[in-house]
CSV table of C-alpha atoms and ligand atoms in Angstrom, one decimal:
chain,number,residue,atom,x,y,z
A,25,MET,CA,26.2,-41.5,39.7
A,26,THR,CA,27.7,-40.8,36.5
A,27,GLU,CA,29.2,-37.6,35.5
A,28,VAL,CA,28.8,-36.8,32.1
A,29,VAL,CA,30.2,-34.0,29.8
A,30,PHE,CA,28.7,-33.0,26.2
A,31,LEU,CA,31.3,-31.2,24.0
A,32,SER,CA,30.5,-29.0,21.0
A,33,HIS,CA,33.0,-26.7,18.9
A,34,THR,CA,30.4,-24.0,18.4
A,35,GLY,CA,28.0,-21.9,20.5
A,36,ALA,CA,25.6,-21.6,17.6
A,37,ASP,CA,21.9,-22.3,18.1
A,38,SER,CA,22.0,-25.2,15.6
A,39,GLY,CA,20.0,-28.6,15.6
A,40,ALA,CA,22.8,-31.0,17.5
A,41,GLU,CA,23.2,-28.2,20.2
A,42,GLN,CA,19.6,-27.5,20.5
A,43,SER,CA,18.7,-31.3,21.1
A,44,THR,CA,21.7,-31.5,23.5
A,45,VAL,CA,19.9,-28.8,25.7
A,46,ALA,CA,16.8,-30.5,25.4
A,47,ALA,CA,18.2,-34.0,26.7
A,48,LEU,CA,20.1,-32.2,29.4
A,49,ALA,CA,16.9,-30.3,30.5
A,50,SER,CA,15.3,-33.7,30.7
A,51,TRP,CA,18.2,-35.7,32.5
A,52,PRO,CA,16.9,-38.1,35.2
A,53,GLU,CA,16.7,-36.1,38.2
A,54,SER,CA,18.5,-38.5,40.5
A,55,GLU,CA,21.5,-37.9,38.3
A,56,PRO,CA,24.1,-35.0,38.3
A,57,ARG,CA,23.1,-33.1,35.0
A,58,PRO,CA,26.0,-32.9,32.6
A,59,VAL,CA,28.0,-30.0,31.6
A,60,PHE,CA,28.0,-28.4,28.2
A,61,LEU,CA,31.2,-27.5,27.0
A,62,LEU,CA,31.5,-25.1,24.4
A,63,GLY,CA,34.4,-24.1,21.7
A,64,GLN,CA,32.7,-20.6,21.4
A,65,SER,CA,30.0,-18.3,22.8
A,66,GLY,CA,26.9,-18.0,21.1
A,67,ALA,CA,22.8,-18.0,21.2
A,68,ILE,CA,22.9,-21.6,22.4
A,69,GLN,CA,24.0,-20.4,26.0
A,70,ASP,CA,20.9,-18.3,26.3
A,71,ARG,CA,18.7,-21.5,25.5
A,72,ALA,CA,20.9,-23.5,28.0
A,73,ALA,CA,20.5,-20.7,30.7
A,74,ALA,CA,16.6,-20.7,30.1
A,75,SER,CA,16.9,-24.5,31.0
A,76,ARG,CA,19.3,-23.8,33.9
A,77,ILE,CA,21.9,-26.1,32.1
A,78,ASP,CA,25.5,-25.4,33.2
A,79,CYS,CA,27.4,-24.2,29.9
A,80,GLU,CA,30.9,-23.5,29.8
A,81,VAL,CA,32.9,-21.8,27.3
A,82,VAL,CA,36.7,-22.9,26.3
A,83,ALA,CA,37.4,-20.6,23.4
A,84,LEU,CA,38.6,-22.6,20.3
A,85,ASP,CA,41.3,-20.3,18.3
A,86,SER,CA,40.3,-18.7,15.2
A,87,ALA,CA,42.1,-21.0,12.6
A,88,SER,CA,40.1,-24.0,14.0
A,89,VAL,CA,36.8,-22.1,14.0
A,90,GLY,CA,37.4,-21.2,10.2
A,91,LEU,CA,38.1,-25.0,9.3
A,92,LYS,CA,35.3,-25.7,7.0
A,93,ARG,CA,33.9,-28.9,5.7
A,94,SER,CA,34.4,-27.5,2.3
A,95,GLY,CA,37.8,-27.4,3.0
A,96,ALA,CA,40.0,-24.3,2.7
A,97,GLY,CA,43.5,-24.9,1.4
A,98,LEU,CA,46.3,-27.0,2.9
A,99,ARG,CA,47.8,-24.5,5.1
A,100,ARG,CA,44.9,-23.3,6.7
A,101,THR,CA,43.6,-26.8,7.2
A,102,VAL,CA,46.8,-27.8,8.8
A,103,SER,CA,46.8,-24.7,11.0
A,104,GLY,CA,43.0,-25.4,12.1
A,105,LEU,CA,44.1,-28.9,13.0
A,106,LEU,CA,46.9,-27.8,15.1
A,107,GLY,CA,44.4,-25.6,16.9
A,108,LEU,CA,42.3,-28.5,17.7
A,109,VAL,CA,45.3,-30.3,19.2
A,110,ARG,CA,46.1,-27.5,21.5
A,111,HIS,CA,42.5,-27.1,22.4
A,112,ALA,CA,42.5,-30.7,23.6
A,113,ALA,CA,45.0,-29.6,26.4
A,114,LYS,CA,42.2,-27.0,27.8
A,115,VAL,CA,39.4,-29.3,27.4
A,116,ARG,CA,41.3,-32.1,29.3
A,117,ARG,CA,41.7,-29.8,32.2
A,118,VAL,CA,38.1,-29.3,32.6
A,119,VAL,CA,37.1,-32.7,32.0
A,120,ASP,CA,39.5,-33.5,34.7
A,121,ALA,CA,38.3,-30.9,37.0
A,122,ARG,CA,34.8,-32.3,36.7
A,123,SER,CA,36.0,-35.6,37.0
A,124,ALA,CA,33.8,-36.9,34.2
A,125,ASP,CA,33.0,-40.6,33.6
A,126,VAL,CA,31.7,-40.0,30.2
A,127,VAL,CA,32.5,-37.3,27.3
A,128,VAL,CA,29.9,-37.0,24.5
A,129,ALA,CA,31.4,-35.2,21.5
A,130,ILE,CA,28.5,-33.9,19.5
A,131,SER,CA,30.5,-32.7,16.4
A,132,LEU,CA,33.2,-33.7,14.3
A,133,LYS,CA,35.7,-31.1,15.7
A,134,ALA,CA,34.6,-32.0,19.2
A,135,LEU,CA,35.5,-35.4,18.6
A,136,ILE,CA,38.8,-34.6,17.5
A,137,PHE,CA,39.8,-32.5,20.6
A,138,GLY,CA,37.8,-34.6,22.6
A,139,ARG,CA,39.4,-37.9,21.9
A,140,LEU,CA,42.7,-36.5,22.3
A,141,ALA,CA,41.7,-34.6,25.5
A,142,VAL,CA,40.3,-37.6,27.5
A,143,ARG,CA,42.1,-40.3,29.1
A,144,ARG,CA,41.8,-43.8,28.4
A,145,SER,CA,40.1,-44.4,31.7
A,146,ARG,CA,37.1,-42.3,30.7
A,147,THR,CA,34.5,-43.3,28.3
A,148,VAL,CA,34.2,-41.4,25.0
A,149,VAL,CA,31.3,-41.3,22.8
A,150,TRP,CA,30.7,-39.7,19.3
A,151,SER,CA,27.3,-38.4,19.0
A,152,LEU,CA,26.8,-38.0,15.2
A,153,HIS,CA,24.3,-35.7,13.8
A,154,ASP,CA,25.8,-35.7,10.1
A,155,ARG,CA,25.2,-38.4,7.4
A,156,VAL,CA,29.1,-39.5,6.4
A,157,SER,CA,28.6,-39.3,2.7
A,158,PRO,CA,30.5,-37.5,0.1
A,159,ASP,CA,27.5,-35.2,-0.6
A,160,TYR,CA,28.1,-33.7,2.6
A,161,PHE,CA,31.8,-34.1,3.6
A,162,PRO,CA,34.7,-33.7,1.3
A,163,ARG,CA,35.4,-37.1,-0.5
A,164,LEU,CA,38.8,-38.0,0.9
A,165,VAL,CA,37.6,-37.2,4.7
A,166,VAL,CA,34.8,-39.7,4.2
A,167,PRO,CA,36.7,-43.0,4.8
A,168,VAL,CA,38.2,-41.9,8.0
A,169,LEU,CA,34.8,-40.7,9.3
A,170,ARG,CA,33.2,-43.5,8.2
A,171,TYR,CA,35.8,-46.6,9.2
A,172,VAL,CA,38.4,-45.0,11.5
A,173,LEU,CA,36.5,-42.6,13.7
A,174,PRO,CA,33.8,-45.0,15.0
A,175,ARG,CA,36.5,-47.5,16.2
A,176,LEU,CA,38.5,-45.1,18.4
A,177,VAL,CA,35.5,-44.4,20.7
A,178,ASP,CA,33.7,-46.5,23.2
A,179,GLY,CA,30.3,-45.8,21.7
A,180,VAL,CA,28.4,-44.0,18.8
A,181,ILE,CA,25.0,-42.5,18.8
A,182,VAL,CA,23.6,-41.8,15.6
A,183,ASN,CA,20.3,-39.6,15.4
A,184,SER,CA,18.6,-42.0,12.8
A,185,ARG,CA,19.1,-45.3,10.9
A,186,SER,CA,19.8,-43.3,7.9
A,187,THR,CA,22.7,-42.0,9.5
A,188,LEU,CA,23.7,-45.3,10.8
A,189,THR,CA,24.0,-46.8,7.4
A,190,THR,CA,26.6,-44.1,6.3
A,191,ILE,CA,29.2,-45.5,9.1
A,192,ARG,CA,31.0,-48.9,9.7
A,193,PRO,CA,31.4,-48.8,13.4
A,194,GLY,CA,32.9,-52.3,13.5
A,195,ARG,CA,32.8,-53.7,17.3
A,196,THR,CA,32.0,-50.3,18.6
A,197,PRO,CA,28.5,-50.4,20.1
A,198,VAL,CA,25.7,-48.1,18.5
A,199,LEU,CA,22.7,-46.1,19.7
A,200,VAL,CA,19.9,-45.1,17.4
A,201,SER,CA,18.3,-42.2,19.3
A,202,ALA,CA,16.3,-39.5,17.7
A,203,PRO,CA,17.8,-36.3,19.0
A,204,ALA,CA,15.9,-35.0,21.8
A,205,THR,CA,13.2,-32.4,21.0
A,206,GLU,CA,11.4,-29.9,23.7
A,207,LEU,CA,7.8,-30.3,22.7
A,208,ASP,CA,6.5,-26.7,23.4
A,209,PRO,CA,3.5,-26.5,25.7
A,210,ARG,CA,1.8,-23.8,23.9
A,211,THR,CA,-1.7,-24.3,22.1
A,212,PHE,CA,-1.3,-24.6,18.5
A,213,ASN,CA,-4.1,-24.3,15.9
A,214,PRO,CA,-5.0,-27.0,13.5
A,215,PRO,CA,-4.7,-26.0,9.9
A,216,GLY,CA,-7.6,-23.8,8.8
A,217,ARG,CA,-10.3,-24.1,6.0
A,218,GLU,CA,-7.9,-22.5,3.7
A,219,VAL,CA,-4.2,-22.7,3.6
A,220,ARG,CA,-2.9,-19.1,4.9
A,221,SER,CA,0.5,-19.7,6.1
A,222,VAL,CA,3.1,-22.0,4.9
A,223,VAL,CA,6.5,-22.2,7.1
A,224,MET,CA,9.9,-23.5,6.4
A,225,VAL,CA,12.0,-23.6,9.5
A,226,GLY,CA,15.8,-24.3,9.4
A,227,ARG,CA,19.4,-22.7,9.2
A,228,LEU,CA,19.7,-21.1,5.8
A,229,ALA,CA,21.9,-23.4,3.7
A,230,ALA,CA,21.7,-24.4,0.1
A,231,TRP,CA,21.6,-28.3,1.3
A,232,LYS,CA,18.4,-27.4,3.2
A,233,GLY,CA,16.7,-26.4,0.2
A,234,GLN,CA,14.8,-23.3,0.9
A,235,ASP,CA,15.1,-22.1,-2.8
A,236,VAL,CA,13.4,-25.6,-3.5
A,237,PHE,CA,10.5,-24.6,-1.1
A,238,LEU,CA,10.3,-21.0,-2.7
A,239,GLU,CA,10.1,-22.5,-6.1
A,240,ALA,CA,7.3,-25.1,-5.3
A,241,PHE,CA,5.5,-22.4,-2.9
A,242,ALA,CA,5.4,-19.9,-6.0
A,243,SER,CA,3.9,-22.7,-8.1
A,244,ALA,CA,1.4,-24.1,-5.8
A,245,PHE,CA,0.3,-20.8,-4.6
A,246,ALA,CA,0.2,-18.7,-7.5
A,247,ASP,CA,-3.1,-16.8,-7.2
A,248,SER,CA,-3.6,-17.0,-3.7
A,249,ASP,CA,-3.2,-15.0,-0.7
A,250,ALA,CA,-1.2,-17.4,1.1
A,251,GLU,CA,2.0,-16.4,2.7
A,252,ALA,CA,5.4,-18.1,3.0
A,253,TYR,CA,7.6,-17.6,6.1
A,254,VAL,CA,11.2,-18.7,5.8
A,255,VAL,CA,12.4,-19.1,9.4
A,256,GLY,CA,16.2,-19.4,9.9
A,257,GLY,CA,19.6,-17.6,9.5
A,258,ALA,CA,22.7,-18.0,8.1
A,259,LEU,CA,24.6,-19.6,11.1
A,260,PHE,CA,27.8,-20.9,9.3
A,261,GLY,CA,28.7,-18.6,6.7
A,262,GLU,CA,26.1,-19.1,4.1
A,263,GLU,CA,25.4,-15.2,3.3
A,264,ASP,CA,25.8,-15.8,-0.4
A,265,TYR,CA,23.0,-18.1,-0.2
A,266,GLU,CA,20.7,-15.8,1.8
A,267,SER,CA,21.4,-13.2,-1.1
A,268,ALA,CA,20.5,-15.5,-3.7
A,269,LEU,CA,17.1,-16.2,-2.0
A,270,ARG,CA,16.4,-12.7,-2.0
A,271,GLN,CA,16.9,-12.5,-5.4
A,272,GLN,CA,15.0,-15.5,-6.1
A,273,VAL,CA,12.0,-14.0,-4.6
A,274,GLY,CA,12.1,-11.1,-6.4
A,275,ASP,CA,12.6,-13.0,-9.8
A,276,LEU,CA,9.4,-15.3,-8.7
A,277,GLY,CA,7.5,-12.0,-8.2
A,278,ILE,CA,6.3,-13.1,-4.7
A,279,GLU,CA,8.1,-10.4,-2.5
A,280,ASP,CA,4.7,-9.4,-0.9
A,281,ARG,CA,3.8,-12.9,0.4
A,282,VAL,CA,7.4,-14.1,1.3
A,283,HIS,CA,8.9,-13.6,4.6
A,284,LEU,CA,12.6,-14.1,4.9
A,285,VAL,CA,12.4,-13.7,8.8
A,286,GLY,CA,16.1,-14.6,9.9
A,287,HIS,CA,17.2,-16.6,13.0
A,288,VAL,CA,15.1,-16.6,15.9
A,289,ALA,CA,15.4,-17.7,19.2
A,290,ASP,CA,11.5,-19.1,19.4
A,291,PRO,CA,10.5,-20.7,16.1
A,292,TRP,CA,7.6,-22.1,17.8
A,293,ALA,CA,5.9,-18.8,17.6
A,294,TYR,CA,5.8,-19.3,13.9
A,295,LEU,CA,4.0,-22.6,14.0
A,296,VAL,CA,1.1,-21.4,16.3
A,297,ASP,CA,-1.0,-20.4,13.3
A,298,ALA,CA,0.9,-22.0,10.5
A,299,ASP,CA,-1.5,-24.7,8.3
A,300,VAL,CA,1.6,-26.5,6.6
A,301,LEU,CA,5.3,-26.9,7.3
A,302,VAL,CA,7.5,-27.9,4.8
A,303,HIS,CA,11.0,-29.7,5.2
A,304,ALA,CA,13.1,-29.4,1.7
A,305,SER,CA,16.4,-30.7,2.3
A,306,ARG,CA,18.1,-31.2,-1.2
A,307,ILE,CA,20.3,-34.3,0.3
A,308,PRO,CA,19.1,-36.9,2.6
A,309,GLU,CA,18.4,-35.0,6.0
A,310,PRO,CA,20.3,-36.9,9.0
A,311,PHE,CA,17.0,-36.6,11.2
A,312,GLY,CA,15.3,-33.4,10.9
A,313,LEU,CA,14.0,-31.7,14.3
A,314,VAL,CA,12.0,-29.4,12.6
A,315,VAL,CA,9.9,-32.2,11.4
A,316,VAL,CA,8.9,-33.1,14.7
A,317,GLN,CA,8.4,-29.5,15.7
A,318,GLY,CA,5.8,-29.2,12.7
A,319,LEU,CA,3.9,-32.3,13.4
A,320,TRP,CA,3.9,-31.4,17.2
A,321,ALA,CA,2.4,-27.8,16.3
A,322,ARG,CA,-0.4,-29.5,14.5
A,323,CYS,CA,0.7,-28.5,10.9
A,324,ALA,CA,0.3,-30.6,7.9
A,325,VAL,CA,4.0,-31.5,7.3
A,326,VAL,CA,5.5,-32.2,3.9
A,327,ALA,CA,9.2,-33.5,4.2
A,328,THR,CA,11.7,-35.1,1.8
A,329,THR,CA,12.7,-38.8,1.6
A,330,PRO,CA,15.1,-40.6,1.8
A,331,GLY,CA,16.4,-39.7,5.2
A,332,GLY,CA,15.6,-39.2,8.8
A,333,PRO,CA,12.0,-37.7,8.1
A,334,ALA,CA,11.0,-40.8,6.2
A,335,GLU,CA,11.4,-42.7,9.6
A,336,VAL,CA,9.2,-40.3,11.4
A,337,ILE,CA,6.6,-39.9,9.0
A,338,THR,CA,4.3,-42.5,7.3
A,339,ASP,CA,3.3,-40.9,4.1
A,340,GLY,CA,-0.1,-40.0,3.9
A,341,VAL,CA,-1.0,-41.1,7.5
A,342,ASP,CA,0.8,-38.3,9.6
A,343,GLY,CA,2.6,-36.2,6.8
A,344,LEU,CA,3.4,-36.3,3.3
A,345,LEU,CA,6.9,-37.4,1.7
A,346,VAL,CA,8.4,-36.1,-1.5
A,347,PRO,CA,11.9,-36.8,-3.2
A,348,CYS,CA,14.8,-34.8,-2.3
A,349,ASP,CA,15.5,-32.0,-4.5
A,350,ASP,CA,12.4,-32.1,-6.7
A,351,PRO,CA,10.5,-28.8,-6.7
A,352,GLY,CA,8.0,-30.3,-9.1
A,353,SER,CA,6.8,-33.0,-6.7
A,354,LEU,CA,6.9,-30.8,-3.8
A,355,GLY,CA,4.5,-28.5,-5.5
A,356,ARG,CA,2.2,-31.2,-6.2
A,357,ALA,CA,2.1,-32.3,-2.5
A,358,LEU,CA,1.2,-28.5,-1.8
A,359,SER,CA,-1.2,-28.3,-4.0
A,360,ASN,CA,-2.8,-31.3,-2.9
A,361,LEU,CA,-2.9,-30.0,0.7
A,362,ARG,CA,-4.0,-26.5,-0.7
A,363,ASN,CA,-7.3,-28.3,-2.2
A,364,ASP,CA,-7.9,-30.9,0.6
A,365,ALA,CA,-8.9,-29.3,4.0
A,366,ALA,CA,-9.8,-32.9,5.3
A,367,LEU,CA,-6.4,-34.3,4.3
A,368,ARG,CA,-4.7,-31.4,6.1
A,369,THR,CA,-6.9,-32.0,9.3
A,370,ARG,CA,-6.1,-35.7,9.2
A,371,LEU,CA,-2.5,-35.3,8.9
A,372,ALA,CA,-2.2,-32.8,11.2
A,373,ALA,CA,-4.0,-35.0,14.1
A,374,ALA,CA,-2.1,-38.0,13.4
A,375,GLY,CA,1.2,-36.1,13.3
A,376,HIS,CA,0.8,-34.4,16.7
A,377,GLU,CA,0.4,-38.0,18.1
A,378,THR,CA,3.6,-39.4,16.2
A,379,ALA,CA,5.4,-36.1,17.5
A,380,ARG,CA,4.9,-37.1,21.3
A,381,GLY,CA,7.2,-40.0,21.0
A,382,TYR,CA,10.1,-37.7,20.4
A,383,GLY,CA,9.7,-35.5,23.3
A,384,ALA,CA,12.8,-35.2,25.4
A,385,ARG,CA,11.2,-36.9,28.4
A,386,VAL,CA,10.6,-39.9,26.2
A,387,THR,CA,13.9,-40.2,24.7
A,388,THR,CA,16.3,-39.2,27.4
A,389,PRO,CA,15.9,-41.7,30.0
A,390,PRO,CA,17.1,-44.6,27.6
A,391,LEU,CA,19.8,-42.6,26.4
A,392,HIS,CA,21.3,-42.1,29.8
A,393,GLU,CA,20.7,-45.7,30.6
A,394,TRP,CA,22.9,-46.6,27.6
A,395,LEU,CA,25.5,-44.1,28.3
A,396,VAL,CA,25.9,-45.4,31.7
A,397,ALA,CA,25.9,-49.1,30.6
A,398,VAL,CA,28.7,-48.3,28.1
A,399,HIS,CA,30.9,-46.6,30.8
A,400,GLU,CA,30.3,-49.9,33.0
A,401,ARG,CA,31.3,-51.9,29.9
A,402,GLY,CA,27.5,-53.6,30.1
A,403,VAL,CA,26.9,-52.9,26.3
A,404,ALA,CA,27.7,-55.9,24.1
A,405,LYS,CA,30.3,-55.1,21.5
A,406,HIS,CA,28.8,-55.1,17.6
A,407,SER,CA,25.6,-54.4,19.4
A,408,VAL,CA,22.8,-51.8,17.9
A,409,SER,CA,20.3,-50.6,20.3
A,410,GLU,CA,17.6,-48.2,19.9
A,411,THR,CA,15.7,-45.8,22.0
A,412,ARG,CA,12.0,-46.2,21.4
A,413,GLY,CA,8.8,-45.1,23.2
A,414,GLY,CA,10.9,-44.4,26.5
A,415,SER,CA,13.1,-47.8,26.7
A,416,LEU,CA,16.0,-49.3,25.3
A,417,ARG,CA,15.2,-51.9,22.4
A,418,PRO,CA,16.3,-54.5,22.9
A,419,PRO,CA,16.8,-54.1,26.5
A,420,LEU,CA,20.5,-54.3,27.5
A,421,GLY,CA,21.7,-57.8,28.3
A,422,THR,CA,19.5,-59.6,25.7
B,23,GLC,C1,21.9,-31.8,12.8
B,23,GLC,C2,21.2,-32.8,11.5
B,23,GLC,C3,19.7,-32.6,11.5
B,23,GLC,C4,19.3,-33.3,13.0
B,23,GLC,C5,20.1,-32.3,14.1
B,23,GLC,C6,19.9,-33.2,15.3
B,23,GLC,O1,21.8,-30.5,12.6
B,23,GLC,O2,21.5,-31.9,10.3
B,23,GLC,O3,19.1,-33.3,10.7
B,23,GLC,O4,17.9,-32.9,13.1
B,23,GLC,O5,21.5,-32.5,13.7
B,23,GLC,O6,20.3,-34.6,15.4
């Protein structure tokens, strides 16, 4: 029996946290279910409660919560970092009380306080959900994340091969494991004879490219009744971006056909009748859970490449791929889908089958197997394993 604790700095209902809840919900029944330790309370607790997952909140102080990727001046950065160090002492008490064997940090802040909190006899794993590149992290931080942090842990989990290319883990064993997705059991309608509803799901952020989507939608669906749903909220202080989107919708003259829905607990509800799901990240997406959700929900999916979505979708077979940050290409892909019902039907049917392989019940057992093996020092240094089709490739020990 291996006791595992997952750590996050936030309580937000965001991708890395959602996939953790999905993995814990599918944890092997013979094993103790891990605890999810959060640095703030938030909507992810409701999701965890619905799956009967044990969540505990140890509140981070506000200076650390305010520590942002974009930087906030030296003074605030230092006091934020000191807050993370103080937090480590509190986390250590919880980890000790739970006699955790393995601690998995799912965010950068969690890795900082987790590494400081956890005694050497326990196993620390970094579950990396972001690409370590200067288009996402401050330039000076990138080398530390790329070369140093992976060597301070016992194992690194990355959510795609694309994410793996952004770090240099040295001897530390790596697992490429698609983040767990709960595949919703509802009945999803395949695309209709005409495109009526085009949906984009994801938190509002400039890098997620909701504006790229709106521009492409306006051009591909000019003179049509099709409606666009932008599902997602500004979770980490992107309110200015949200206002810019409202302005853009007005400028494009499509306010009667665009719905900025905000954050919802149940995005699947918007996929039941959706014909097309768009993913429009401006920079390479690390994985893109919503792409799998759209495929599962029998939407015709258009997503951006390079990045995680291009590892899931085979262009023209189970979805369409367009270059990042290119509203013209996205608009053309949407026009093709608009004009070709047979294409939509074909992509949606194949996509549903592709998504099946990403369900939490498929991806979690090999993830668990790898974590236990890392703890028992049964994973070779320098090794890169993958979870695929419900097992580890290559199998451990080969
Ligand atoms: C982060 C990444 C996203 C990924 C999710 C789960 O939110 O930005 O691409 O799908 O984590 O790994």
